[in-house]
C-alpha cells in the first residue's frame, strides 16, 4: 500500500470512529488540528455551483446545513443522494457529510432553526446590465415571515452591486430584524476546482458593519486553510466585481496581443510566457483563445460597467474589454471563411462546448456564439463534449451531438477546438485526418502542437501563433 493510500485509509477510519468531517480528520492525522469551529446551524439559499459547494464545505467543517432551492428537480436529486452538477470532489463531500446536510424547497423550513443564513442565489443581468436581485429579495421576504429568534446573521455570497448591503440592512431593520447582523462574503469560485478553492482559498473576504457579525462569519471558516480579510461592506462588495473585471481585462489584453502577433509573426504563447515571468504581472489569465465565458466574468463586467454608468462614470476601459471579448469567437468564423470561401453547406465540428474544461457549465460559453454564427452562415454543425448539458434551445437544437471526437470529426470540412479538454491530446489525429473531408483545424485554445498537426497533414490555425 502506498503512503498516500495508507493516509487516506487512516483518515476514513478516524471519520468512522469519531464522526469528524474528512477535512478535520485529515488535519489532525497530519498533525495540524487547527481550531475546532463551534458547530452552527446554517441555511444556504441557492443550490447551484456556489451554494451547493459552500453548503457541502460548511458541512465538511462540522456545521449543520440546510440547502434551499426553488428547482424541484435539483432538490429531488440531492435528496436521492445524486449530484445535479459536475464538480470534482463535490460528490464525496455530499456523501461523507449526509448526516449534517438536508435539502428543501421551503424557505421557511430552511430558515426556521438557522443561526446563519447564506444567500447564494443567482443575480443575472437585466436588459440594462444591472443585476437582477429578485431572488435575493425573495430570501429577505422569507426571513421577514419567519422572524426567528435564533437567527444571528445574514451573509451575502451572491455577487451584488455595491450598496446592496446597506439596502438589505435597512429592510431588516424596518421588519423588526435589527438584531440580525449582515455580512458580505463574496465567492471566488473557480469551477472545476470549487471545493479546493473553498477549503484552501487565497483569501476569505468578509465585509461587516459590526465586530460581532465579523467574528461570527470568521468563526464559520475555522478549519479553512486561507487568510481572512475583514473590511467594510461596500469594499467587500467591490472586491468581487473589481477582481473579475481585472481578470477579464487580462484575458482580453492577451487576445488583443494575439491578434497583433498574427500580423507580425510573433508567437503569443512565447510572448505570454515572457510577460508572466514579471512578478508584477504573473502568468495567470494570459492564455489567448476564444475569450472568457462562464457565469461570472461576463455578468460581473457588465454589472460593474452599469453600476459605474448609473453613478455618472462611463467605464470606457471595461466597455472595450467587453466589446473585444464579444468579437473574439466571431474572429474564428471569419478565419474559417477565409480558408473555405463559404461556410454554406459545410460540415463543421466543434470539439468542446462548455465555457472551460473541468465543468459542465454552458453559461456564456463561447461555443454558443460559434455555433450560432456557423448556423447563420448555413453550416452543418456537429459537436462533442464529455460533460456539457446544454439547454434544449437554439443553437443546440439545430446541431448534432456525438459520443466521441472521432465520430464528430468524420466527414468534417473543418474542426474548431472550442474547449481545452485534455482528452483532445490523446486523439488519433492521423486517423481523424483520413476520415475528414477537408483536414482543416482552427485551434481556438492553442491546445495542440502546431508542428505535430502540420506534420500529420492538417492545415492548422491557432490564436496568435505563426
Short mmCIF file of C-alpha atoms in Angstrom, two decimals:
data_model
loop_
_atom_site.label_atom_id
_atom_site.label_comp_id
_atom_site.label_asym_id
_atom_site.label_seq_id
_atom_site.Cartn_x
_atom_site.Cartn_y
_atom_site.Cartn_z
CA UNK A 1 0.00 0.00 0.00
CA UNK A 2 1.38 3.43 -0.97
CA UNK A 3 1.87 6.11 1.66
CA UNK A 4 -0.96 8.18 0.17
CA UNK A 5 -3.42 5.27 0.21
CA UNK A 6 -2.43 4.40 3.78
CA UNK A 7 -3.03 8.01 4.85
CA UNK A 8 -6.46 8.08 3.21
CA UNK A 9 -7.37 4.77 4.86
CA UNK A 10 -6.36 6.17 8.26
CA UNK A 11 -8.44 9.30 7.69
CA UNK A 12 -11.53 7.29 6.71
CA UNK A 13 -11.07 5.09 9.78
CA UNK A 14 -10.93 8.15 12.04
CA UNK A 15 -14.05 9.58 10.41
CA UNK A 16 -15.88 6.29 11.01
CA UNK A 17 -14.89 6.20 14.69
CA UNK A 18 -15.18 9.87 15.66
CA UNK A 19 -17.79 11.20 13.25
CA UNK A 20 -15.50 14.09 12.38
CA UNK A 21 -15.51 15.63 8.92
CA UNK A 22 -12.95 14.32 6.45
CA UNK A 23 -11.12 17.65 6.46
CA UNK A 24 -10.91 17.77 10.27
CA UNK A 25 -9.68 14.16 10.47
CA UNK A 26 -7.10 14.80 7.75
CA UNK A 27 -5.73 17.85 9.55
CA UNK A 28 -5.47 16.01 12.87
CA UNK A 29 -3.72 12.98 11.38
CA UNK A 30 -1.32 15.33 9.62
CA UNK A 31 -0.53 16.96 12.95
CA UNK A 32 -2.25 20.27 12.20
CA UNK A 33 -5.51 20.15 14.11
CA UNK A 34 -6.20 23.85 13.80
CA UNK A 35 -9.10 25.40 15.65
CA UNK A 36 -12.28 23.42 16.07
CA UNK A 37 -15.22 25.55 14.92
CA UNK A 38 -18.30 25.82 17.07
CA UNK A 39 -20.93 23.94 15.06
CA UNK A 40 -23.59 26.27 13.72
CA UNK A 41 -26.94 25.75 12.04
CA UNK A 42 -26.57 27.23 8.58
CA UNK A 43 -29.21 27.75 5.88
CA UNK A 44 -27.91 28.17 2.34
CA UNK A 45 -30.25 29.61 -0.28
CA UNK A 46 -29.30 28.51 -3.78
CA UNK A 47 -28.03 25.01 -4.56
CA UNK A 48 -26.11 25.87 -7.71
CA UNK A 49 -22.36 25.90 -8.27
CA UNK A 50 -21.77 28.42 -5.47
CA UNK A 51 -24.36 27.43 -2.89
CA UNK A 52 -24.04 23.66 -3.19
CA UNK A 53 -20.26 23.81 -2.85
CA UNK A 54 -20.49 26.26 0.06
CA UNK A 55 -23.08 24.12 1.83
CA UNK A 56 -21.11 20.91 1.37
CA UNK A 57 -17.91 22.57 2.56
CA UNK A 58 -19.57 24.09 5.63
CA UNK A 59 -20.87 20.62 6.48
CA UNK A 60 -17.36 19.31 6.00
CA UNK A 61 -16.19 21.87 8.55
CA UNK A 62 -18.69 20.46 11.05
CA UNK A 63 -21.72 22.73 10.67
CA UNK A 64 -25.30 21.53 10.16
CA UNK A 65 -26.53 22.81 6.82
CA UNK A 66 -29.94 23.08 5.15
CA UNK A 67 -29.80 23.86 1.43
CA UNK A 68 -32.84 25.51 -0.13
CA UNK A 69 -33.55 25.91 -3.84
CA UNK A 70 -36.59 26.72 -5.99
CA UNK A 71 -35.87 23.99 -8.57
CA UNK A 72 -37.75 20.81 -7.60
CA UNK A 73 -35.69 18.54 -9.86
CA UNK A 74 -32.47 19.73 -8.25
CA UNK A 75 -33.73 19.17 -4.71
CA UNK A 76 -35.11 15.72 -5.60
CA UNK A 77 -31.73 14.68 -6.97
CA UNK A 78 -29.94 15.91 -3.85
CA UNK A 79 -32.41 14.18 -1.55
CA UNK A 80 -31.80 10.97 -3.52
CA UNK A 81 -28.05 11.29 -2.99
CA UNK A 82 -27.29 12.40 -6.54
CA UNK A 83 -25.23 15.43 -7.58
CA UNK A 84 -27.01 17.74 -10.05
CA UNK A 85 -23.82 19.47 -11.26
CA UNK A 86 -20.35 18.26 -12.11
CA UNK A 87 -17.67 19.48 -9.74
CA UNK A 88 -14.65 17.33 -8.78
CA UNK A 89 -14.80 16.20 -5.14
CA UNK A 90 -18.31 17.54 -4.52
CA UNK A 91 -19.99 14.13 -4.60
CA UNK A 92 -17.60 12.80 -1.97
CA UNK A 93 -18.29 15.76 0.31
CA UNK A 94 -22.05 15.38 0.00
CA UNK A 95 -21.88 11.63 0.65
CA UNK A 96 -19.43 11.97 3.53
CA UNK A 97 -21.46 14.63 5.32
CA UNK A 98 -25.01 13.47 4.62
CA UNK A 99 -25.84 13.41 8.34
CA UNK A 100 -25.13 17.15 8.51
CA UNK A 101 -26.90 18.05 5.26
CA UNK A 102 -30.56 18.35 4.34
CA UNK A 103 -32.37 19.80 1.32
CA UNK A 104 -35.68 21.58 0.94
CA UNK A 105 -37.85 23.64 -1.40
CA UNK A 106 -39.44 25.51 1.51
CA UNK A 107 -37.75 28.76 2.50
CA UNK A 108 -39.44 28.86 5.89
CA UNK A 109 -38.28 25.33 6.67
CA UNK A 110 -34.70 26.32 5.85
CA UNK A 111 -34.79 29.46 7.98
CA UNK A 112 -36.77 28.16 10.96
CA UNK A 113 -33.81 26.94 13.07
CA UNK A 114 -30.96 28.69 11.29
CA UNK A 115 -28.40 30.76 13.16
CA UNK A 116 -26.78 31.96 9.94
CA UNK A 117 -28.38 32.37 6.51
CA UNK A 118 -26.16 32.37 3.44
CA UNK A 119 -27.54 33.87 0.24
CA UNK A 120 -26.06 32.16 -2.83
CA UNK A 121 -28.80 32.84 -5.38
CA UNK A 122 -28.41 33.93 -8.98
CA UNK A 123 -28.17 37.65 -9.74
CA UNK A 124 -28.41 37.56 -13.55
CA UNK A 125 -28.11 40.70 -15.68
CA UNK A 126 -31.19 42.64 -16.66
CA UNK A 127 -31.66 44.32 -20.05
CA UNK A 128 -29.79 47.35 -18.69
CA UNK A 129 -26.84 45.27 -17.47
CA UNK A 130 -27.76 45.82 -13.83
CA UNK A 131 -28.01 42.79 -11.54
CA UNK A 132 -31.45 41.25 -11.09
CA UNK A 133 -31.87 40.96 -7.30
CA UNK A 134 -35.36 39.44 -7.31
CA UNK A 135 -34.19 36.08 -5.93
CA UNK A 136 -32.28 37.89 -3.17
CA UNK A 137 -35.35 39.84 -2.09
CA UNK A 138 -37.37 36.62 -2.07
CA UNK A 139 -34.98 35.30 0.59
CA UNK A 140 -35.39 38.51 2.60
CA UNK A 141 -39.18 38.12 2.41
CA UNK A 142 -38.86 34.60 3.82
CA UNK A 143 -36.80 35.91 6.73
CA UNK A 144 -39.40 38.57 7.47
CA UNK A 145 -42.14 35.94 7.61
CA UNK A 146 -40.30 33.53 9.90
CA UNK A 147 -38.82 36.15 12.28
CA UNK A 148 -36.63 33.58 14.01
CA UNK A 149 -35.07 34.48 17.37
CA UNK A 150 -32.24 32.06 16.55
CA UNK A 151 -31.05 33.99 13.51
CA UNK A 152 -27.84 35.89 14.21
CA UNK A 153 -26.61 36.88 10.75
CA UNK A 154 -27.46 37.10 7.06
CA UNK A 155 -24.40 36.58 4.85
CA UNK A 156 -24.35 37.60 1.19
CA UNK A 157 -22.26 35.36 -1.04
CA UNK A 158 -24.12 36.25 -4.25
CA UNK A 159 -22.47 38.91 -6.37
CA UNK A 160 -24.38 42.15 -5.87
CA UNK A 161 -23.93 45.86 -6.69
CA UNK A 162 -22.10 48.00 -4.18
CA UNK A 163 -24.67 49.42 -1.79
CA UNK A 164 -26.87 46.32 -1.71
CA UNK A 165 -25.78 45.50 1.83
CA UNK A 166 -26.94 48.85 3.14
CA UNK A 167 -30.32 48.39 1.42
CA UNK A 168 -30.74 44.91 2.92
CA UNK A 169 -29.80 46.13 6.40
CA UNK A 170 -32.40 48.89 6.16
CA UNK A 171 -35.12 46.41 5.15
CA UNK A 172 -34.20 44.06 8.01
CA UNK A 173 -34.30 46.95 10.47
CA UNK A 174 -37.73 48.09 9.27
CA UNK A 175 -39.02 44.50 9.55
CA UNK A 176 -38.04 44.26 13.20
CA UNK A 177 -34.92 42.22 12.48
CA UNK A 178 -32.34 44.78 13.57
CA UNK A 179 -30.74 42.09 15.75
CA UNK A 180 -29.74 40.14 12.60
CA UNK A 181 -26.21 41.07 11.60
CA UNK A 182 -25.24 41.44 7.96
CA UNK A 183 -22.03 40.46 6.18
CA UNK A 184 -20.77 40.41 2.61
CA UNK A 185 -18.70 37.28 1.98
CA UNK A 186 -18.18 37.25 -1.81
CA UNK A 187 -17.45 33.98 -3.55
CA UNK A 188 -14.36 33.42 -5.68
CA UNK A 189 -15.45 30.05 -7.04
CA UNK A 190 -13.20 28.53 -9.68
CA UNK A 191 -15.38 25.96 -11.39
CA UNK A 192 -13.54 22.68 -11.75
CA UNK A 193 -11.65 23.50 -8.53
CA UNK A 194 -14.50 24.88 -6.45
CA UNK A 195 -14.15 22.53 -3.47
CA UNK A 196 -10.41 23.06 -3.27
CA UNK A 197 -10.67 26.84 -3.60
CA UNK A 198 -13.31 26.96 -0.83
CA UNK A 199 -11.31 24.88 1.66
CA UNK A 200 -7.90 26.28 0.59
CA UNK A 201 -8.66 29.82 -0.63
CA UNK A 202 -6.14 32.51 -1.40
CA UNK A 203 -8.33 34.79 0.76
CA UNK A 204 -11.67 34.91 2.55
CA UNK A 205 -13.17 38.39 2.28
CA UNK A 206 -15.68 39.41 4.96
CA UNK A 207 -17.39 42.77 4.94
CA UNK A 208 -19.28 43.54 8.13
CA UNK A 209 -20.66 46.62 9.87
CA UNK A 210 -20.07 45.34 13.41
CA UNK A 211 -17.48 43.23 15.20
CA UNK A 212 -19.96 40.62 16.42
CA UNK A 213 -21.01 39.68 12.88
CA UNK A 214 -17.42 39.77 11.63
CA UNK A 215 -16.35 37.39 14.40
CA UNK A 216 -19.27 35.04 13.72
CA UNK A 217 -18.59 34.74 10.00
CA UNK A 218 -14.86 34.40 10.64
CA UNK A 219 -15.55 31.58 13.11
CA UNK A 220 -17.65 29.77 10.49
CA UNK A 221 -14.48 29.48 8.42
CA UNK A 222 -12.32 27.95 11.15
CA UNK A 223 -10.59 25.00 9.51
CA UNK A 224 -10.41 26.74 6.15
CA UNK A 225 -6.80 26.97 5.04
CA UNK A 226 -6.50 30.59 3.96
CA UNK A 227 -6.21 34.16 5.27
CA UNK A 228 -9.31 36.12 6.33
CA UNK A 229 -9.56 39.79 5.40
CA UNK A 230 -12.23 41.79 7.27
CA UNK A 231 -13.35 45.12 5.83
CA UNK A 232 -16.40 47.34 5.41
CA UNK A 233 -19.39 46.05 3.44
CA UNK A 234 -19.15 48.30 0.34
CA UNK A 235 -15.46 47.47 -0.11
CA UNK A 236 -16.16 43.73 0.14
CA UNK A 237 -18.90 44.08 -2.48
CA UNK A 238 -16.49 45.95 -4.76
CA UNK A 239 -13.66 43.43 -4.29
CA UNK A 240 -15.64 40.75 -6.13
CA UNK A 241 -16.65 42.95 -9.06
CA UNK A 242 -13.22 44.52 -9.40
CA UNK A 243 -11.40 41.17 -9.20
CA UNK A 244 -13.43 39.64 -12.00
CA UNK A 245 -13.22 42.76 -14.14
CA UNK A 246 -9.43 42.80 -13.81
CA UNK A 247 -9.12 39.11 -14.70
CA UNK A 248 -11.41 39.63 -17.69
CA UNK A 249 -9.17 42.53 -18.74
CA UNK A 250 -6.06 40.32 -18.62
CA UNK A 251 -7.73 37.73 -20.85
CA UNK A 252 -8.89 40.38 -23.30
CA UNK A 253 -5.47 42.03 -23.33
CA UNK A 254 -3.66 38.84 -24.30
CA UNK A 255 -6.26 38.18 -27.01
CA UNK A 256 -5.56 41.62 -28.46
CA UNK A 257 -1.83 40.89 -28.30
CA UNK A 258 -2.53 37.60 -30.10
CA UNK A 259 -4.13 39.49 -32.99
CA UNK A 260 -1.05 41.69 -33.28
CA UNK A 261 1.16 38.58 -33.11
CA UNK A 262 -0.73 37.08 -36.06
CA UNK A 263 0.01 40.21 -38.08
CA UNK A 264 3.70 40.40 -37.15
CA UNK A 265 4.82 36.77 -36.90
CA UNK A 266 5.35 36.75 -33.13
CA UNK A 267 4.17 33.78 -31.05
CA UNK A 268 1.66 34.78 -28.36
CA UNK A 269 2.48 31.71 -26.25
CA UNK A 270 6.12 32.76 -26.07
CA UNK A 271 5.15 36.39 -25.50
CA UNK A 272 2.78 35.43 -22.66
CA UNK A 273 5.47 33.34 -21.01
CA UNK A 274 7.87 36.28 -21.09
CA UNK A 275 5.23 38.64 -19.70
CA UNK A 276 4.24 36.24 -16.94
CA UNK A 277 7.79 35.96 -15.62
CA UNK A 278 7.45 39.52 -14.33
CA UNK A 279 6.29 39.14 -10.70
CA UNK A 280 4.31 42.37 -11.04
CA UNK A 281 2.17 40.74 -13.73
CA UNK A 282 2.22 36.97 -13.16
CA UNK A 283 1.45 34.18 -15.63
CA UNK A 284 -2.24 33.66 -14.81
CA UNK A 285 -5.05 34.55 -17.25
CA UNK A 286 -2.61 35.22 -20.07
CA UNK A 287 -3.90 32.41 -22.28
CA UNK A 288 -5.06 33.52 -25.72
CA UNK A 289 -8.20 31.89 -27.05
CA UNK A 290 -11.85 32.43 -27.92
CA UNK A 291 -12.48 34.75 -24.98
CA UNK A 292 -13.82 34.40 -21.47
CA UNK A 293 -17.20 32.91 -20.58
CA UNK A 294 -18.97 31.33 -17.63
CA UNK A 295 -21.33 32.75 -15.05
CA UNK A 296 -19.05 35.40 -13.54
CA UNK A 297 -16.76 37.32 -15.89
CA UNK A 298 -19.35 38.39 -18.50
CA UNK A 299 -22.07 39.15 -15.94
CA UNK A 300 -19.85 40.90 -13.41
CA UNK A 301 -18.08 43.02 -16.03
CA UNK A 302 -21.41 44.25 -17.36
CA UNK A 303 -22.72 44.82 -13.85
CA UNK A 304 -19.69 46.91 -12.87
CA UNK A 305 -19.95 48.93 -16.07
CA UNK A 306 -23.68 49.50 -15.45
CA UNK A 307 -23.05 50.48 -11.84
CA UNK A 308 -20.36 52.95 -12.92
CA UNK A 309 -22.67 54.44 -15.59
CA UNK A 310 -25.50 54.75 -13.06
CA UNK A 311 -23.12 56.84 -10.95
CA UNK A 312 -22.14 59.12 -13.82
CA UNK A 313 -18.89 57.40 -14.82
CA UNK A 314 -18.60 55.89 -18.31
CA UNK A 315 -16.21 52.98 -17.68
CA UNK A 316 -14.57 53.13 -21.11
CA UNK A 317 -11.82 50.60 -20.39
CA UNK A 318 -14.33 47.99 -19.26
CA UNK A 319 -16.55 48.75 -22.25
CA UNK A 320 -13.62 47.99 -24.54
CA UNK A 321 -12.90 44.74 -22.69
CA UNK A 322 -16.50 43.59 -23.12
CA UNK A 323 -16.58 44.57 -26.81
CA UNK A 324 -13.34 42.78 -27.64
CA UNK A 325 -14.47 39.64 -25.84
CA UNK A 326 -17.75 39.59 -27.73
CA UNK A 327 -15.85 39.81 -31.03
CA UNK A 328 -13.26 37.15 -30.21
CA UNK A 329 -15.26 34.00 -31.09
CA UNK A 330 -16.55 35.70 -34.24
CA UNK A 331 -12.98 36.11 -35.48
CA UNK A 332 -12.68 32.32 -35.63
CA UNK A 333 -15.65 32.17 -38.01
CA UNK A 334 -14.13 34.81 -40.26
CA UNK A 335 -10.81 32.94 -40.41
CA UNK A 336 -12.65 29.75 -41.41
CA UNK A 337 -14.45 31.66 -44.15
CA UNK A 338 -11.13 32.98 -45.40
CA UNK A 339 -9.90 29.40 -45.76
CA UNK A 340 -13.06 27.71 -47.06
CA UNK A 341 -14.54 30.54 -49.09
CA UNK A 342 -18.04 29.86 -47.82
CA UNK A 343 -19.49 28.02 -44.87
CA UNK A 344 -22.82 27.28 -46.51
CA UNK A 345 -23.33 23.52 -46.65
CA UNK A 346 -20.01 22.87 -44.92
CA UNK A 347 -19.85 20.35 -42.09
CA UNK A 348 -18.08 21.98 -39.15
CA UNK A 349 -17.12 20.10 -36.00
CA UNK A 350 -16.90 21.79 -32.60
CA UNK A 351 -14.68 19.98 -30.11
CA UNK A 352 -15.80 21.22 -26.71
CA UNK A 353 -18.94 23.09 -25.71
CA UNK A 354 -18.56 24.13 -22.04
CA UNK A 355 -17.01 27.50 -21.27
CA UNK A 356 -13.90 25.78 -19.95
CA UNK A 357 -12.60 22.27 -19.27
CA UNK A 358 -13.41 20.56 -15.98
CA UNK A 359 -17.03 21.72 -15.75
CA UNK A 360 -20.41 21.04 -17.32
CA UNK A 361 -21.33 24.74 -17.23
CA UNK A 362 -22.62 26.18 -20.51
CA UNK A 363 -23.38 29.68 -19.25
CA UNK A 364 -21.96 32.36 -21.57
CA UNK A 365 -19.86 29.68 -23.31
CA UNK A 366 -18.06 30.93 -26.46
CA UNK A 367 -19.31 27.76 -28.16
CA UNK A 368 -22.83 29.21 -28.18
CA UNK A 369 -21.68 32.21 -30.22
CA UNK A 370 -19.58 30.00 -32.52
CA UNK A 371 -22.43 27.53 -33.15
CA UNK A 372 -24.94 30.34 -33.70
CA UNK A 373 -22.72 32.09 -36.24
CA UNK A 374 -21.97 28.85 -38.09
CA UNK A 375 -25.67 28.04 -38.37
CA UNK A 376 -26.37 31.59 -39.57
CA UNK A 377 -23.78 31.04 -42.32
CA UNK A 378 -25.58 27.87 -43.39
CA UNK A 379 -23.11 25.35 -41.93
CA UNK A 380 -23.98 21.84 -40.69
CA UNK A 381 -22.71 21.86 -37.08
CA UNK A 382 -21.58 18.72 -35.22
CA UNK A 383 -20.36 18.77 -31.61
CA UNK A 384 -18.58 16.76 -28.96
CA UNK A 385 -18.11 17.45 -25.26
CA UNK A 386 -17.66 14.96 -22.40
CA UNK A 387 -19.77 16.87 -19.84
CA UNK A 388 -21.82 19.63 -21.48
CA UNK A 389 -25.53 19.74 -20.71
CA UNK A 390 -26.89 22.49 -22.98
CA UNK A 391 -30.50 23.56 -22.67
CA UNK A 392 -32.94 22.41 -25.33
CA UNK A 393 -32.79 25.76 -27.10
CA UNK A 394 -31.09 27.18 -30.16
CA UNK A 395 -28.42 26.90 -31.35
CA UNK A 396 -28.05 23.44 -29.78
CA UNK A 397 -31.33 22.01 -31.04
CA UNK A 398 -30.02 22.58 -34.60
CA UNK A 399 -26.70 20.82 -34.03
CA UNK A 400 -25.74 17.15 -33.87
CA UNK A 401 -24.11 15.82 -30.68
CA UNK A 402 -21.64 12.92 -30.88
CA UNK A 403 -20.29 10.49 -28.29
CA UNK A 404 -16.60 10.94 -29.10
CA UNK A 405 -14.30 13.27 -31.06
CA UNK A 406 -13.58 10.77 -33.86
CA UNK A 407 -17.28 10.36 -34.61
CA UNK A 408 -17.84 14.12 -34.56
CA UNK A 409 -14.94 14.79 -36.96
CA UNK A 410 -15.87 12.18 -39.56
CA UNK A 411 -16.75 13.92 -42.82
CA UNK A 412 -15.95 17.38 -41.47
CA UNK A 413 -14.75 20.25 -43.63
CA UNK A 414 -13.18 21.90 -40.59
CA UNK A 415 -12.70 21.36 -36.85
CA UNK A 416 -12.76 24.08 -34.21
CA UNK A 417 -11.23 23.33 -30.82
CA UNK A 418 -13.53 25.34 -28.55
CA UNK A 419 -12.76 23.95 -25.08
CA UNK A 420 -9.34 22.88 -23.82
CA UNK A 421 -10.34 19.32 -22.86
CA UNK A 422 -7.14 17.30 -22.20
CA UNK A 423 -8.72 14.28 -23.93
CA UNK A 424 -8.07 16.01 -27.24
CA UNK A 425 -4.34 15.48 -26.82
CA UNK A 426 -4.99 11.71 -26.96
CA UNK A 427 -6.99 11.77 -30.20
CA UNK A 428 -5.60 9.72 -33.09
CA UNK A 429 -5.23 12.73 -35.33
CA UNK A 430 -3.72 10.75 -38.20
CA UNK A 431 -6.85 8.57 -38.29
CA UNK A 432 -9.08 11.63 -37.94
CA UNK A 433 -7.42 13.27 -40.93
CA UNK A 434 -8.31 10.29 -43.11
CA UNK A 435 -12.00 10.48 -42.13
CA UNK A 436 -12.34 14.23 -42.60
CA UNK A 437 -13.45 15.68 -45.91
CA UNK A 438 -11.00 18.56 -45.52
CA UNK A 439 -8.12 18.46 -42.98
CA UNK A 440 -8.54 21.97 -41.54
CA UNK A 441 -8.27 22.75 -37.82
CA UNK A 442 -8.79 26.03 -36.02
CA UNK A 443 -7.39 25.57 -32.52
CA UNK A 444 -9.29 28.17 -30.53
CA UNK A 445 -7.48 27.27 -27.29
CA UNK A 446 -3.92 26.74 -28.56
CA UNK A 447 -4.15 23.26 -27.09
CA UNK A 448 -2.47 21.21 -29.80
CA UNK A 449 1.13 21.20 -31.00
CA UNK A 450 1.34 23.11 -34.31
CA UNK A 451 4.27 21.12 -35.71
CA UNK A 452 2.67 17.78 -34.89
CA UNK A 453 -0.59 18.79 -36.53
CA UNK A 454 1.11 20.09 -39.67
CA UNK A 455 3.31 17.00 -39.87
CA UNK A 456 0.12 14.92 -39.66
CA UNK A 457 -1.15 16.73 -42.75
CA UNK A 458 -3.53 19.29 -41.33
CA UNK A 459 -3.96 22.89 -42.31
CA UNK A 460 -3.60 24.20 -38.79
CA UNK A 461 -4.58 27.60 -37.45
CA UNK A 462 -4.50 28.85 -33.88
CA UNK A 463 -4.75 32.09 -31.92
CA UNK A 464 -1.69 34.34 -32.10
CA UNK A 465 0.79 31.66 -33.18
CA UNK A 466 2.57 31.68 -36.53
#
